C-alpha atoms as a PDB file:
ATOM      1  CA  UNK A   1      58.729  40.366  -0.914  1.00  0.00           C
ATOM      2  CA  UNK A   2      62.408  38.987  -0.538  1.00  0.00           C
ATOM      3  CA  UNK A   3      61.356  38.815   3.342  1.00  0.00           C
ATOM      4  CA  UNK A   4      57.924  36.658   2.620  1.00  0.00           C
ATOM      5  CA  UNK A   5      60.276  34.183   0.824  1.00  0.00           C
ATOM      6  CA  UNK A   6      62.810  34.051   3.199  1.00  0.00           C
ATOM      7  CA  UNK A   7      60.136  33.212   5.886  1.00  0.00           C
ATOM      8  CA  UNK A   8      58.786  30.821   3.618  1.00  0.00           C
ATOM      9  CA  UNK A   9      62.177  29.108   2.587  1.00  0.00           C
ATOM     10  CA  UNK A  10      62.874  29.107   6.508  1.00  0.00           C
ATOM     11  CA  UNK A  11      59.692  27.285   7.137  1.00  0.00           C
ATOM     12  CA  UNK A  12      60.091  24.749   4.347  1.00  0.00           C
ATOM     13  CA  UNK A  13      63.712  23.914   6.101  1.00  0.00           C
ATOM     14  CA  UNK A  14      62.488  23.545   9.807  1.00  0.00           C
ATOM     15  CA  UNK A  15      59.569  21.073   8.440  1.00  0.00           C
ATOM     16  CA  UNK A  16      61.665  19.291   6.621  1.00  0.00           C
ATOM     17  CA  UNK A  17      64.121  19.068   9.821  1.00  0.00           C
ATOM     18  CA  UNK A  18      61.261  18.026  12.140  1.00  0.00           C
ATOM     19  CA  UNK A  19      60.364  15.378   9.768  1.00  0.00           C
ATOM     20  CA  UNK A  20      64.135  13.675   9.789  1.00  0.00           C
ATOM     21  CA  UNK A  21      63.613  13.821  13.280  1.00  0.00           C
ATOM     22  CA  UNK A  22      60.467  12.512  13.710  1.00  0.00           C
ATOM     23  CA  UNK A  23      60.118   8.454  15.339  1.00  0.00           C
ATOM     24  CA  UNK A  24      60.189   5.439  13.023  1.00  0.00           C
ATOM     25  CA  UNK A  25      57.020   4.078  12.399  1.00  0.00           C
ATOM     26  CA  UNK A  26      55.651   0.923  14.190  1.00  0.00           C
ATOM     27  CA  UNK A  27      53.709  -0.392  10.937  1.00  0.00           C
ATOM     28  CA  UNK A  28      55.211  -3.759   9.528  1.00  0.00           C
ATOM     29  CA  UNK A  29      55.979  -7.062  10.930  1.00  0.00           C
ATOM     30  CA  UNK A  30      57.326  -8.208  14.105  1.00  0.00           C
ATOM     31  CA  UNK A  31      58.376 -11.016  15.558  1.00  0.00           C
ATOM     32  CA  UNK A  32      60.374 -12.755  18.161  1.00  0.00           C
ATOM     33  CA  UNK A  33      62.150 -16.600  18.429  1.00  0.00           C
ATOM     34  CA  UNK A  34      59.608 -18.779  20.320  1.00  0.00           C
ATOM     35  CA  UNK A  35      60.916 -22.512  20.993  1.00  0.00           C
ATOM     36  CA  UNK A  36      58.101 -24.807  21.999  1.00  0.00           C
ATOM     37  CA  UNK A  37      58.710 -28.674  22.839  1.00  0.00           C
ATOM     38  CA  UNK A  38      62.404 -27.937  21.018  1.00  0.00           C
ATOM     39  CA  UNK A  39      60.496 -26.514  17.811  1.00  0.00           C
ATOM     40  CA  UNK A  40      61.684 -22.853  17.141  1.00  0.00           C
ATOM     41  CA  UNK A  41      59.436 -20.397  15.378  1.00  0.00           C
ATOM     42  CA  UNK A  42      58.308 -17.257  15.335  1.00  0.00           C
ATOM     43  CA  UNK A  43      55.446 -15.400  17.170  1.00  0.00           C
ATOM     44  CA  UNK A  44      54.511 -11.858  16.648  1.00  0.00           C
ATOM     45  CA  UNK A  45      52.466  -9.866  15.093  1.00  0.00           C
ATOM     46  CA  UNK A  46      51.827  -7.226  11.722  1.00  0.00           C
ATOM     47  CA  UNK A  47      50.475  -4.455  12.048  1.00  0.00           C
ATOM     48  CA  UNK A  48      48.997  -2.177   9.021  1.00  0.00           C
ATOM     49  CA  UNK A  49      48.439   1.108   7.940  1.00  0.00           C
ATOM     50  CA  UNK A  50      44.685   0.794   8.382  1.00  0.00           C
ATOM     51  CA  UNK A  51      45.213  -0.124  11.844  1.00  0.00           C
ATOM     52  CA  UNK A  52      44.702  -4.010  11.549  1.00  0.00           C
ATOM     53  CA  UNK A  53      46.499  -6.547  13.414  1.00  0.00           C
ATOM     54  CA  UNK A  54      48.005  -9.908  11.640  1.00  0.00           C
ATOM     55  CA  UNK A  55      48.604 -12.069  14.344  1.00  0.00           C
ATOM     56  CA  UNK A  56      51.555 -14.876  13.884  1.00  0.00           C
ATOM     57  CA  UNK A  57      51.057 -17.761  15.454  1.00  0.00           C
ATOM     58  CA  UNK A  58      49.901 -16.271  19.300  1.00  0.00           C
ATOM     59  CA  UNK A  59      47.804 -19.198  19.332  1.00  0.00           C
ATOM     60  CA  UNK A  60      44.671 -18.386  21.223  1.00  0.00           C
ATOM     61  CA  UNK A  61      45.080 -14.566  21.095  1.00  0.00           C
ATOM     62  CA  UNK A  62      43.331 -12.636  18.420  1.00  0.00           C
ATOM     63  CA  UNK A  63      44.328  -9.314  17.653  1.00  0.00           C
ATOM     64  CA  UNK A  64      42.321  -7.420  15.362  1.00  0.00           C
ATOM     65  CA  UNK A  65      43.247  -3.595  15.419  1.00  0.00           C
ATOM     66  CA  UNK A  66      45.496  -1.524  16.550  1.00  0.00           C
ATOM     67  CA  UNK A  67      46.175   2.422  18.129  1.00  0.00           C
ATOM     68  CA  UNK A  68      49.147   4.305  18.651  1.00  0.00           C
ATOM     69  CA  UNK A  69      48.441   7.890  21.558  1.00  0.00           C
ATOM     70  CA  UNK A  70      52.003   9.317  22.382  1.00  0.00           C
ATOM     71  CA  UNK A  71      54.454   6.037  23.275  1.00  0.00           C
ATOM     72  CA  UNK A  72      51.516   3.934  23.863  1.00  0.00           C
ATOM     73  CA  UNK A  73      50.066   1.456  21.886  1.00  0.00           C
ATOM     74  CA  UNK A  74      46.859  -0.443  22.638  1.00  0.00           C
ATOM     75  CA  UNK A  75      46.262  -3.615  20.682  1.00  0.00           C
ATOM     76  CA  UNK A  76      42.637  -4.825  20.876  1.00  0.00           C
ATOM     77  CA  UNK A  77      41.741  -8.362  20.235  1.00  0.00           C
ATOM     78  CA  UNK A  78      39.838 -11.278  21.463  1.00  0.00           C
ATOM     79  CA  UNK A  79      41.260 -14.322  23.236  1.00  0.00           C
ATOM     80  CA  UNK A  80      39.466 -17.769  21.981  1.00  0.00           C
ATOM     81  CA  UNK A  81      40.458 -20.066  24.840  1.00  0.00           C
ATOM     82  CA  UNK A  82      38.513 -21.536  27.730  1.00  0.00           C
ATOM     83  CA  UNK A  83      37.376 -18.419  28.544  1.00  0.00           C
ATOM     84  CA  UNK A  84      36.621 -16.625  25.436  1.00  0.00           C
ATOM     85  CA  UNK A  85      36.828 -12.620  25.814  1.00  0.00           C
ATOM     86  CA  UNK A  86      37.565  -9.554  24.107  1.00  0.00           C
ATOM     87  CA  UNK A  87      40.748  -7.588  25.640  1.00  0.00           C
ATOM     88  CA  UNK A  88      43.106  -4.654  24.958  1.00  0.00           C
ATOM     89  CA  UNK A  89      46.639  -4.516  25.890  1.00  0.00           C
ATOM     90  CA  UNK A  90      47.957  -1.661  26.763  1.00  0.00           C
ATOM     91  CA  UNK A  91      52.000  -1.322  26.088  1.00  0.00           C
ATOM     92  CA  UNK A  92      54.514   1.441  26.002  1.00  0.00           C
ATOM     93  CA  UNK A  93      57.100   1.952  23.344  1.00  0.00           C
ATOM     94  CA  UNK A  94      59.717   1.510  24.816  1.00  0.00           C
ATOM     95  CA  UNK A  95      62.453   1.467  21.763  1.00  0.00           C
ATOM     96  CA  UNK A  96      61.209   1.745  18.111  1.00  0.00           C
ATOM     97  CA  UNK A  97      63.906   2.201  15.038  1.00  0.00           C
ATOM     98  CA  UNK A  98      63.898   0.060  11.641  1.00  0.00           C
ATOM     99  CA  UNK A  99      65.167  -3.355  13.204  1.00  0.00           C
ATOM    100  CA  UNK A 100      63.550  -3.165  17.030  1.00  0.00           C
ATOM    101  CA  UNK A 101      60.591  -3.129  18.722  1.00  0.00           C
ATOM    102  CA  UNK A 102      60.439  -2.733  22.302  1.00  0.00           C
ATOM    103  CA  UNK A 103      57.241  -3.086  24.456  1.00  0.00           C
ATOM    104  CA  UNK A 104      57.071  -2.558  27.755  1.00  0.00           C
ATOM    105  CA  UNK A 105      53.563  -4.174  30.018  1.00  0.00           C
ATOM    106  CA  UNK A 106      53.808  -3.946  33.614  1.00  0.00           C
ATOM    107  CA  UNK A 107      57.245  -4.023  34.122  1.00  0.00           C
ATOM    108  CA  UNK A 108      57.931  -6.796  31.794  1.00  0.00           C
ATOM    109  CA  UNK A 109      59.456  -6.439  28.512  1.00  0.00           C
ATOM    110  CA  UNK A 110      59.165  -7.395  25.086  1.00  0.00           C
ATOM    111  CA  UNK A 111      61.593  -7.281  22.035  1.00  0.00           C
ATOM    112  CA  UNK A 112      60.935  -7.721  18.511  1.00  0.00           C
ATOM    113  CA  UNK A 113      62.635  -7.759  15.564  1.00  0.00           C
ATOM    114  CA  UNK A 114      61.429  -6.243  12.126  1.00  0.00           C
ATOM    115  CA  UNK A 115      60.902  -8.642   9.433  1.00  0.00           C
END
């Protein structure tokens, strides 16, 4: 019996361990200075739990949902300019804690802060 608990307690402790370890989460809101004709804003982009995407102010991009497979995340949307069509990007994580994110796309980069 005292060995069952042990096992048990020893289990509870490495899950608990795993979990302090584990990556911060992407979910929230993040965005990223933006000056246009000497006006500085912010673009970005918030995503939720339920796997929406908020876009904030990308203009003619649309995101509407969002996935997260290993350090990817794909962000699927639909661009409304002259040539209107759906689209996913496809992004690594490059960095994620509780002030940055970091996306990486074809060997550009990307850094946002969490607001």
């Amino acid at each position: 019996m005292a060995k069952h608990l042990r096992i048990i307690a020893l289990c509870g402790i490495m899950c608990l361990l795993f979990a302090s370890c584990s990556r911060p989460s992407v979910v929230g809101t993040w965005v990223e200075p933006a000056t246009e004709n000497g006006i500085t804003s912010e673009i970005g982009f918030t995503l939720l739990e339920n796997g929406e995407v908020i876009p904030i102010n990308m203009g003619y991009v649309g995101f509407k949902n969002w996935e997260k497979s290993g350090d990817m995340l794909y962000m699927k949307g639909t661009y409304t300019g002259t040539n209107p069509h759906d689209f996913v990007d496809t992004m690594k994580i490059v960095k994620v804690d509780d002030k940055q994110l970091v996306l990486e796309q074809a060997g550009y980069t990307v850094t946002y802060q969490r607001k």
